[in-house]
Short mmCIF file of C-alpha atoms in Angstrom, two decimals:
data_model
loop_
_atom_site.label_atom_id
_atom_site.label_comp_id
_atom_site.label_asym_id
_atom_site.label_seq_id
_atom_site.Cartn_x
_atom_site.Cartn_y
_atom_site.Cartn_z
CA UNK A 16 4.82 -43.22 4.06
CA UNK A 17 1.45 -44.24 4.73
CA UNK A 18 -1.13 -43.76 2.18
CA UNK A 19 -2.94 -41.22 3.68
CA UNK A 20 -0.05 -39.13 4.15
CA UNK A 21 1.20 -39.74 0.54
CA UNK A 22 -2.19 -38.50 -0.87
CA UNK A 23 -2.33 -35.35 1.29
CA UNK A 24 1.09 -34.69 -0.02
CA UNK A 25 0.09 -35.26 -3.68
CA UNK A 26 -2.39 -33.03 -3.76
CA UNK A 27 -0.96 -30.01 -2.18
CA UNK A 28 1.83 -30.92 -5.07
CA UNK A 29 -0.39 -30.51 -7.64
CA UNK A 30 -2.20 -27.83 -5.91
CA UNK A 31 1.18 -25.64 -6.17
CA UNK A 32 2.31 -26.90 -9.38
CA UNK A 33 -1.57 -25.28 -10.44
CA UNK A 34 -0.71 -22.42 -9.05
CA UNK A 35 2.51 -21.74 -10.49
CA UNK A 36 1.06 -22.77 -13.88
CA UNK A 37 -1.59 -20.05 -13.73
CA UNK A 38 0.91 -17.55 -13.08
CA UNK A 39 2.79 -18.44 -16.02
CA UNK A 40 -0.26 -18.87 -17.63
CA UNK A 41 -1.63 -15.19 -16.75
CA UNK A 42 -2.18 -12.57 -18.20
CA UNK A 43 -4.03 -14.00 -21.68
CA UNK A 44 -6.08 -10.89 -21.82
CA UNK A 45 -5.72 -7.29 -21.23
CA UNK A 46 -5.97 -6.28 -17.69
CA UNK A 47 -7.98 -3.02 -16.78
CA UNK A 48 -6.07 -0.32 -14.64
CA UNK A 49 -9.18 1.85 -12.70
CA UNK A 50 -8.13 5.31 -11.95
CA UNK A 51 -10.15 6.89 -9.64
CA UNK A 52 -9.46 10.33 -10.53
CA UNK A 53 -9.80 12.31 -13.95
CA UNK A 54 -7.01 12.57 -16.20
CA UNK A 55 -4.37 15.09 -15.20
CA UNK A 56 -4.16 14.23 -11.87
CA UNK A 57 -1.24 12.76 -9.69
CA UNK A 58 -3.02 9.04 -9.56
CA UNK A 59 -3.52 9.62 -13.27
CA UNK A 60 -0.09 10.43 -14.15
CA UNK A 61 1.68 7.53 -11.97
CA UNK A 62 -0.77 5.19 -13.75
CA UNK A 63 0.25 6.48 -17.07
CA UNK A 64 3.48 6.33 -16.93
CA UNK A 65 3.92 2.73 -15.57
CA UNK A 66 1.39 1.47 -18.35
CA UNK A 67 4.13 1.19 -21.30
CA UNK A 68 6.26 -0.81 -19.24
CA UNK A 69 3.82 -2.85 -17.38
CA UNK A 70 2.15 -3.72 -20.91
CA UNK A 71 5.57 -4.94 -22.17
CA UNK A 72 6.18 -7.09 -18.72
CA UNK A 73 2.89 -8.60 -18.79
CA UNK A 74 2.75 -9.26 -22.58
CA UNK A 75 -0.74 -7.91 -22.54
CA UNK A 76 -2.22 -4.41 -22.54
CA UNK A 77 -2.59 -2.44 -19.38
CA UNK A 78 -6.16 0.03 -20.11
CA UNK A 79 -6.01 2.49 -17.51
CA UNK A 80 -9.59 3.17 -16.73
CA UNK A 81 -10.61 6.62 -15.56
CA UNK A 82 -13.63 6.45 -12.76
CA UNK A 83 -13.81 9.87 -11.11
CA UNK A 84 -16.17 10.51 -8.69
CA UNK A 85 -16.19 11.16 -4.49
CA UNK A 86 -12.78 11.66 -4.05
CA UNK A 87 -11.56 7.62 -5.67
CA UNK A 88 -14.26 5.70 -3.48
CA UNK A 89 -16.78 5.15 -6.17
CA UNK A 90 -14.07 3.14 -8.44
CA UNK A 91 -12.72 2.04 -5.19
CA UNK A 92 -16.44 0.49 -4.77
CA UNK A 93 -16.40 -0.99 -8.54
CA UNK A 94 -12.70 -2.54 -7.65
CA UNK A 95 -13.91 -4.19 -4.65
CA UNK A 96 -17.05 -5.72 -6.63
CA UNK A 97 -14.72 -6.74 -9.04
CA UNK A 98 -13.81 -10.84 -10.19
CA UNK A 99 -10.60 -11.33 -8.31
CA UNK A 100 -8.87 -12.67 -11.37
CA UNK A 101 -6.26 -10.53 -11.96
CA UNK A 102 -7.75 -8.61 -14.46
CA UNK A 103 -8.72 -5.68 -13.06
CA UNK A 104 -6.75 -3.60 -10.28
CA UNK A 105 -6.35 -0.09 -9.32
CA UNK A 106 -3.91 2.75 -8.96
CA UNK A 107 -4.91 3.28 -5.39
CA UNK A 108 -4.01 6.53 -3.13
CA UNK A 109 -3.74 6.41 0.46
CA UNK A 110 -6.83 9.31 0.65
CA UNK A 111 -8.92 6.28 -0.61
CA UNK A 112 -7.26 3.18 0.66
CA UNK A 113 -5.94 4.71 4.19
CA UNK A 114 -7.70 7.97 4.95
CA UNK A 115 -11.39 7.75 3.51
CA UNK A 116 -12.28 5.06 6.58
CA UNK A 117 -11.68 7.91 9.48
CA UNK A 118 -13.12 11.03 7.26
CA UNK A 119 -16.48 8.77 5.57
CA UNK A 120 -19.67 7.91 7.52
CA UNK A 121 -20.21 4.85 4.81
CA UNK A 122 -18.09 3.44 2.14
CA UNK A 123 -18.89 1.39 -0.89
CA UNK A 124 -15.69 -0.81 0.29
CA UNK A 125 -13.94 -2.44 3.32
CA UNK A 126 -10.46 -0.88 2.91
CA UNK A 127 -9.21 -3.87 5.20
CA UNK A 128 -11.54 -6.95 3.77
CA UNK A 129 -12.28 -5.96 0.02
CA UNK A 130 -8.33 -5.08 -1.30
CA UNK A 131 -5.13 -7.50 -1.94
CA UNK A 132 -2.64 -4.85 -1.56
CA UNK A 133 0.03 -5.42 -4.51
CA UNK A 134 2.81 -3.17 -3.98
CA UNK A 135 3.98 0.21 -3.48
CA UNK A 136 4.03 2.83 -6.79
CA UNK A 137 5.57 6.21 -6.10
CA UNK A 138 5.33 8.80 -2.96
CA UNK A 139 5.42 12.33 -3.06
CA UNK A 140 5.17 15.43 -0.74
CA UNK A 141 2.93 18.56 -0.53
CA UNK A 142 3.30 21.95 -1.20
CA UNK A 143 2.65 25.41 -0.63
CA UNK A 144 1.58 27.53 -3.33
CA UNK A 145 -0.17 30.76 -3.83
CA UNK A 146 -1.33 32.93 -6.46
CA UNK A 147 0.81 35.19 -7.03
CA UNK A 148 -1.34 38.47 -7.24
CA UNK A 149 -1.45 37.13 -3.11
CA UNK A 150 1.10 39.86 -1.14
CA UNK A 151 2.47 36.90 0.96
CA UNK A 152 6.57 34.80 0.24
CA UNK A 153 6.26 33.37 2.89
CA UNK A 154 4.25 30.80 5.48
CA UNK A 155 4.39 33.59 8.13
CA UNK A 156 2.80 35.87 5.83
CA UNK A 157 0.26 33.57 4.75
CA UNK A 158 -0.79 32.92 8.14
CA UNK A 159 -0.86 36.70 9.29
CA UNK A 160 -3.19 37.39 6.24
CA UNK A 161 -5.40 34.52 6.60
CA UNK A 162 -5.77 35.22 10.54
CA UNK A 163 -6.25 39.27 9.60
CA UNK A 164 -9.05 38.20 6.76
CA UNK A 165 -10.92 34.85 8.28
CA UNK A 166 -12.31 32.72 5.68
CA UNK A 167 -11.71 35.19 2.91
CA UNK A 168 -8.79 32.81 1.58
CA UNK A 169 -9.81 29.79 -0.40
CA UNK A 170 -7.97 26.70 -1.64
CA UNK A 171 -9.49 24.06 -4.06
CA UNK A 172 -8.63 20.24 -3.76
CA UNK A 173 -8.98 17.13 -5.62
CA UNK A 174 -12.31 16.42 -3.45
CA UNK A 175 -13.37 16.04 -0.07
CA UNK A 176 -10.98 13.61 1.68
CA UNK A 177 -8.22 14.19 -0.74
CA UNK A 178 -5.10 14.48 0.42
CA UNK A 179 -4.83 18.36 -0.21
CA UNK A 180 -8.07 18.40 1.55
CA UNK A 181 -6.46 16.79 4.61
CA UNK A 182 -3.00 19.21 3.97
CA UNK A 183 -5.18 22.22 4.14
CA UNK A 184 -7.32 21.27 7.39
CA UNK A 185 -4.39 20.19 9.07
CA UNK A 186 -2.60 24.06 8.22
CA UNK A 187 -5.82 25.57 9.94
CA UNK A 188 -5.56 23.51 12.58
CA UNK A 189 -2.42 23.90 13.53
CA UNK A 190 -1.98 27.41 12.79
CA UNK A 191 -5.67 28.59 14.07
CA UNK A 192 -6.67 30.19 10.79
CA UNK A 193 -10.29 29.72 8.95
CA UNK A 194 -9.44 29.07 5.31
CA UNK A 195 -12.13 28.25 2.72
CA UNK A 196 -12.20 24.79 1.31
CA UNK A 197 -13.63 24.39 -2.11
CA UNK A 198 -13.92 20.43 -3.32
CA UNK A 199 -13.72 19.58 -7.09
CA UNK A 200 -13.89 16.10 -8.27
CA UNK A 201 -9.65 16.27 -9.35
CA UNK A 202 -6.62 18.09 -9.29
CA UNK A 203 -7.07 18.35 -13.17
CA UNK A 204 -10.09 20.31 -12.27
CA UNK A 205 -8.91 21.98 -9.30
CA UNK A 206 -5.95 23.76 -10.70
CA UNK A 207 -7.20 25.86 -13.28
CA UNK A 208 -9.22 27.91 -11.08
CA UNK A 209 -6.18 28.67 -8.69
CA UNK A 210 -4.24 29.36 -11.97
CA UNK A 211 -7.48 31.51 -12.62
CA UNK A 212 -7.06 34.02 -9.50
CA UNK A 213 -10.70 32.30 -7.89
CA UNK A 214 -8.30 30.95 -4.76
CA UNK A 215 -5.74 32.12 -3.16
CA UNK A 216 -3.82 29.24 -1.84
CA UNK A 217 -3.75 25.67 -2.36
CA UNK A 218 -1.78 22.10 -0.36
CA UNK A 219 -1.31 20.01 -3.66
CA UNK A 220 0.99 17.51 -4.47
CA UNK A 221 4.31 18.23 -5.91
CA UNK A 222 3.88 16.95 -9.38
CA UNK A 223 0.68 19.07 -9.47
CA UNK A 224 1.81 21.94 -8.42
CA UNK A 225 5.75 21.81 -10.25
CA UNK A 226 5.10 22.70 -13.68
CA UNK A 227 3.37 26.25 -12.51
CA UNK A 228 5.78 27.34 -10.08
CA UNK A 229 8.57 26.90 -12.50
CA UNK A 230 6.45 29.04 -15.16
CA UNK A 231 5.82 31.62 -12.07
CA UNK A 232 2.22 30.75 -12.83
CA UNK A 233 2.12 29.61 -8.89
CA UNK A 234 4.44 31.40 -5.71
CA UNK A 235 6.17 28.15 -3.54
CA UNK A 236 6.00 28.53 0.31
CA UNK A 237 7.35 25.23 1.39
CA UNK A 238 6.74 21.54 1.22
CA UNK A 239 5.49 19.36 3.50
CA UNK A 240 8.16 16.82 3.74
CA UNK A 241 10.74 16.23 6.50
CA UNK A 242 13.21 17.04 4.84
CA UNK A 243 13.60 19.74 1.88
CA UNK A 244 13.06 18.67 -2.22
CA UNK A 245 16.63 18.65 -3.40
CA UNK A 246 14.88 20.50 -6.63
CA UNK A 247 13.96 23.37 -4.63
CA UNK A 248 16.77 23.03 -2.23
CA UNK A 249 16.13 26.36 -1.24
CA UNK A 250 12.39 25.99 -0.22
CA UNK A 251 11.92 25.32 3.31
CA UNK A 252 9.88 22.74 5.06
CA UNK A 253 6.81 23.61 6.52
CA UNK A 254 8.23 22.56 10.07
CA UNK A 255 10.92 25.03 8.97
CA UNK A 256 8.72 27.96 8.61
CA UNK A 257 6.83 27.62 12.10
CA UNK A 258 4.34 24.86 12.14
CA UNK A 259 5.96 22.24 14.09
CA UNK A 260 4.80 19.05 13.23
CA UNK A 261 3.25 19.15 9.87
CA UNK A 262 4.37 16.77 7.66
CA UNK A 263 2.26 14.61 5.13
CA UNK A 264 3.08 12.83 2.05
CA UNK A 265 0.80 11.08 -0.57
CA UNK A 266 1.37 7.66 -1.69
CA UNK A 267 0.01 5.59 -4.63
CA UNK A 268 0.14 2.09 -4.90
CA UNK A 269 -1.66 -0.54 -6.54
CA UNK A 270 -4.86 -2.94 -5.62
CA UNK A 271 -6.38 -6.13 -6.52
CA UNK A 272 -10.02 -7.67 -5.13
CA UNK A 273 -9.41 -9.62 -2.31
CA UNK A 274 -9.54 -13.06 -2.65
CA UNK A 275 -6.93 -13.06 -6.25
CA UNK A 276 -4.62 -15.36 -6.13
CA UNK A 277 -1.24 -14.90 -4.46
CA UNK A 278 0.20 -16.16 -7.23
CA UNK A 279 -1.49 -13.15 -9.64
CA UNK A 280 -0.39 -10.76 -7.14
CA UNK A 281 2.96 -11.58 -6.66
CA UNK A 282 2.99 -11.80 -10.61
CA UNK A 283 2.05 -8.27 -10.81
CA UNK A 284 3.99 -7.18 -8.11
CA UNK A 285 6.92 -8.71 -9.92
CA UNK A 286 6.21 -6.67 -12.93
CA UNK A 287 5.39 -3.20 -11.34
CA UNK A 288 8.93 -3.25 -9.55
CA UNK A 289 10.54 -4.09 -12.82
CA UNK A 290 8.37 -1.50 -14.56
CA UNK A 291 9.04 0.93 -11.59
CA UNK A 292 12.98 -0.01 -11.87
CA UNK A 293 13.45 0.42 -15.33
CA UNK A 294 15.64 3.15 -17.35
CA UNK A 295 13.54 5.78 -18.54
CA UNK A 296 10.20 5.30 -16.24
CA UNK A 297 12.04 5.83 -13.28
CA UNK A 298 13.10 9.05 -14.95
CA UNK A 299 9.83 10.35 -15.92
CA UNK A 300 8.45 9.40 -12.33
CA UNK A 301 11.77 11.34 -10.59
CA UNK A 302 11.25 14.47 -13.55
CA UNK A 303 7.30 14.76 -12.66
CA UNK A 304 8.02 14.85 -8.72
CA UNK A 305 7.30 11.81 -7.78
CA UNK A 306 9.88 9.17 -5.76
CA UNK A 307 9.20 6.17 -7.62
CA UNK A 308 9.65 3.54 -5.26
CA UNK A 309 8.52 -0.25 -4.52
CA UNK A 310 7.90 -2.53 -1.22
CA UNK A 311 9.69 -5.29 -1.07
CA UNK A 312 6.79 -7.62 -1.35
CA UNK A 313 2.90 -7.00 -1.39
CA UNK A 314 2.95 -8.18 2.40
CA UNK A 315 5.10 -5.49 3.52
CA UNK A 316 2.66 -2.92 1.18
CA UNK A 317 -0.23 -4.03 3.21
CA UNK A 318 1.32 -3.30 6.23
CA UNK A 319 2.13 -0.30 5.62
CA UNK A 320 -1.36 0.50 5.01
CA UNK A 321 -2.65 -0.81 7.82
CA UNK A 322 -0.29 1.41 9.64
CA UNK A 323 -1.41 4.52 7.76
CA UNK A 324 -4.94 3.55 8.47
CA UNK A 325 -3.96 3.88 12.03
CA UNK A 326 -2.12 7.12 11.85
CA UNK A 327 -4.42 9.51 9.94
CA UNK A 328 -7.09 8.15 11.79
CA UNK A 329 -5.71 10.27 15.23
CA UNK A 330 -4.57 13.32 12.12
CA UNK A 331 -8.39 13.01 11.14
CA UNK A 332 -10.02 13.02 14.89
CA UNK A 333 -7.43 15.81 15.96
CA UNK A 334 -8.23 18.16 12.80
CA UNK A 335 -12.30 17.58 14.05
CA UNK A 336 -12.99 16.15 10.19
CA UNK A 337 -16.09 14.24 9.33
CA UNK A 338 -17.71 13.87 5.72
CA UNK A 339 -21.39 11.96 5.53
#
C-alpha cells in the first residue's frame, strides 16, 4: 500500500471512529423538543407522550418547547436557524413540513434544504363532527344543509394551512358547498368554541375530536381514512358516504437542522423507535387515536416527505388555496 493511499485510509478511519464516538458521546445535555402548536393539540400530545421514554433512552431530558404561532412555521423558522447539534429538534406535522410550501407565498424555512428528517412518529385520520344542536347524522345531510344555507356553516381549525384547514376546503370542493372557515392559532383553541355552539362543523384529527364524541359532546359523520377506525367500526368513511376520493391523514414526525450529523440522527432515530415500540407508550399513542408507527430509517422518512410535498401540492392547486 502506497503511502498515499495508507494516509487517505487512516484518516477516513479516524474520521468514523470520531463519529461513532460522538454518538456515544451524545446527548451530555438536555435536548429541546419545539412544538409548534399550543398545548392540547395533536403535535402536542404525540410530543408528550414520547418525552418519558425518549428521556430514559437518551439519558438526558427531552423539554418539549411550545412555539405556537402561523400554523407551526414560526418554530419551524427557529428550528431551521437552529445549531445542528443535536440538541434541538422538532415534533414536525406534515401541514408544516409537507403542505405549508404549496399553501404559503414565503416561509421562514426551506422544507427541502433547512430539515434532517429523523423518523416517522404517529399518523392519524380525520373526522367528521358536528354540534349536535346541528339537525344533520349524516354526510348527506350535512351537505344538503350547507348547500340550502351557503356560508352560514362554520368550522374552526388549528390555523390557516392546518390540516383541518386543508380537510375542510377539500369537503367544499368536492362537494360544491361554501362553508365558513374560522383560523385559531391550535386545536386546543379551536375546540372549545365548537364545543361552545359558535360552529357548526369541524375536519379535526381523531385524537382531537375522540374524547367529545364519546361524551356526546360532538355528533361523528365519518372519517377520512380508507378504510374505517376499528373503534368506530360502525362509522363510515367519507368515500363511503358519497365523496369519492377524499381521503387525508395527518402525520407527525420528528426534525433536526440540516447539516446534524448522521450519526446524531440515526442516534435519535434509534431512540424514538424504541420509545415508539415500547409497552405502555405505544398504548397511550393507540388509546389517544393515534397509529404510533416508525420508518425504517430517517432516509426512508425523508422520502416520504418529499413525496407528500408532491402530492398535496396538486390537493392544494385543485382546492384553488393560497395564503400570503
Amino acid at each position: 500500500m502506497s503511502k498515499s493511499v495508507l494516509v487517505v485510509v487512516t484518516v477516513l478511519a479516524l474520521a468514523s471512529v470520531a463519529g461513532y464516538a460522538g454518538a456515544q458521546a451524545y446527548p451530555s445535555k438536555p435536548v429541546r423538543m419545539v412544538v409548534g402548536f399550543p398545548p392540547g393539540g395533536g403535535t402536542d400530545v404525540v410530543a408528550r407522550i414520547l418525552q418519558p421514554k425518549l428521556s430514559e433512552f437518551l439519558g438526558q431530558s427531552v423539554v418539549i418547547d411550545n412555539r405556537p404561532g402561523a400554523t407551526g412555521t414560526v418554530a419551524a423558522g427557529q428550528v431551521a436557524r437552529s445549531p445542528a447539534d443535536g440538541y434541538t429538534i422538532m415534533m414536525g406535522h406534515v401541514a408544516v413540513n409537507a403542505i405549508a410550501p404549496s399553501l404559503f407565498s414565503k416561509l421562514p424555512y426551506d422544507v427541502n434544504k433547512d430539515f434532517a428528517p429523523v423518523t416517522l412518529a404517529a399518523a392519524v385520520p380525520h373526522i367528521i363532527v358536528v354540534h349536535p344542536a346541528l339537525p344533520v347524522t349524516s354526510v348527506k345531510q350535512l351537505i344538503a344543509l350547507a348547500r340550502a344555507h351557503p356560508g352560514e356553516l362554520s368550522f374552526p381549525s388549528a390555523g390557516s394551512g392546518s390540516t383541518p384547514h386543508l380537510a375542510g376546503e377539500m369537503f367544499k370542493s368536492m362537494t360544491g358547498t361554501k362553508l365558513l372557515h374560522v383560523p385559531y392559532k391550535g386545536t386546543g383553541q379551536s375546540i372549545p368554541d365548537l364545543l361552545a355552539g359558535r360552529h357548526q362543523v369541524a375536519f379535526d384529527t381523531m385524537p382531537a375530536a375522540t374524547p367529545y364524541v364519546r361524551s356526546g359532546r360532538m355528533r361523528p359523520l365519518a372519517v377520512s381514512s380508507a378504510k374505517r377506525v376499528a373503534d368506530f367500526a360502525s362509522l363510515p368513511t367519507v368515500e363511503e358516504a358519497g365523496v369519492r376520493g377524499y381521503v387525508l391523514t395527518t402525520w407527525y414526525g420528528v426534525f433536526a437542522p440540516a447539516g446534524t450529523p448522521p450519526a446524531i440522527v440515526n442516534r435519535l432515530h434509534a431512540e424514538f423507535a424504541k420509545a415508539i415500540q415500547s409497552p405502555g407508550t405505544r398504548e397511550r399513542l393507540v388509546e389517544n387515536g393515534f397509529d404510533g408507527t416508525v420508518t425504517n430509517s430517517p432516509e426512508e422518512f425523508a422520502a416520504m416527505v418529499r413525496a407528500d410535498i408532491v402530492r398535496y401540492a396538486k390537493l392544494v392547486k385543485e382546492a384553488g388555496l393560497q395564503i400570503d
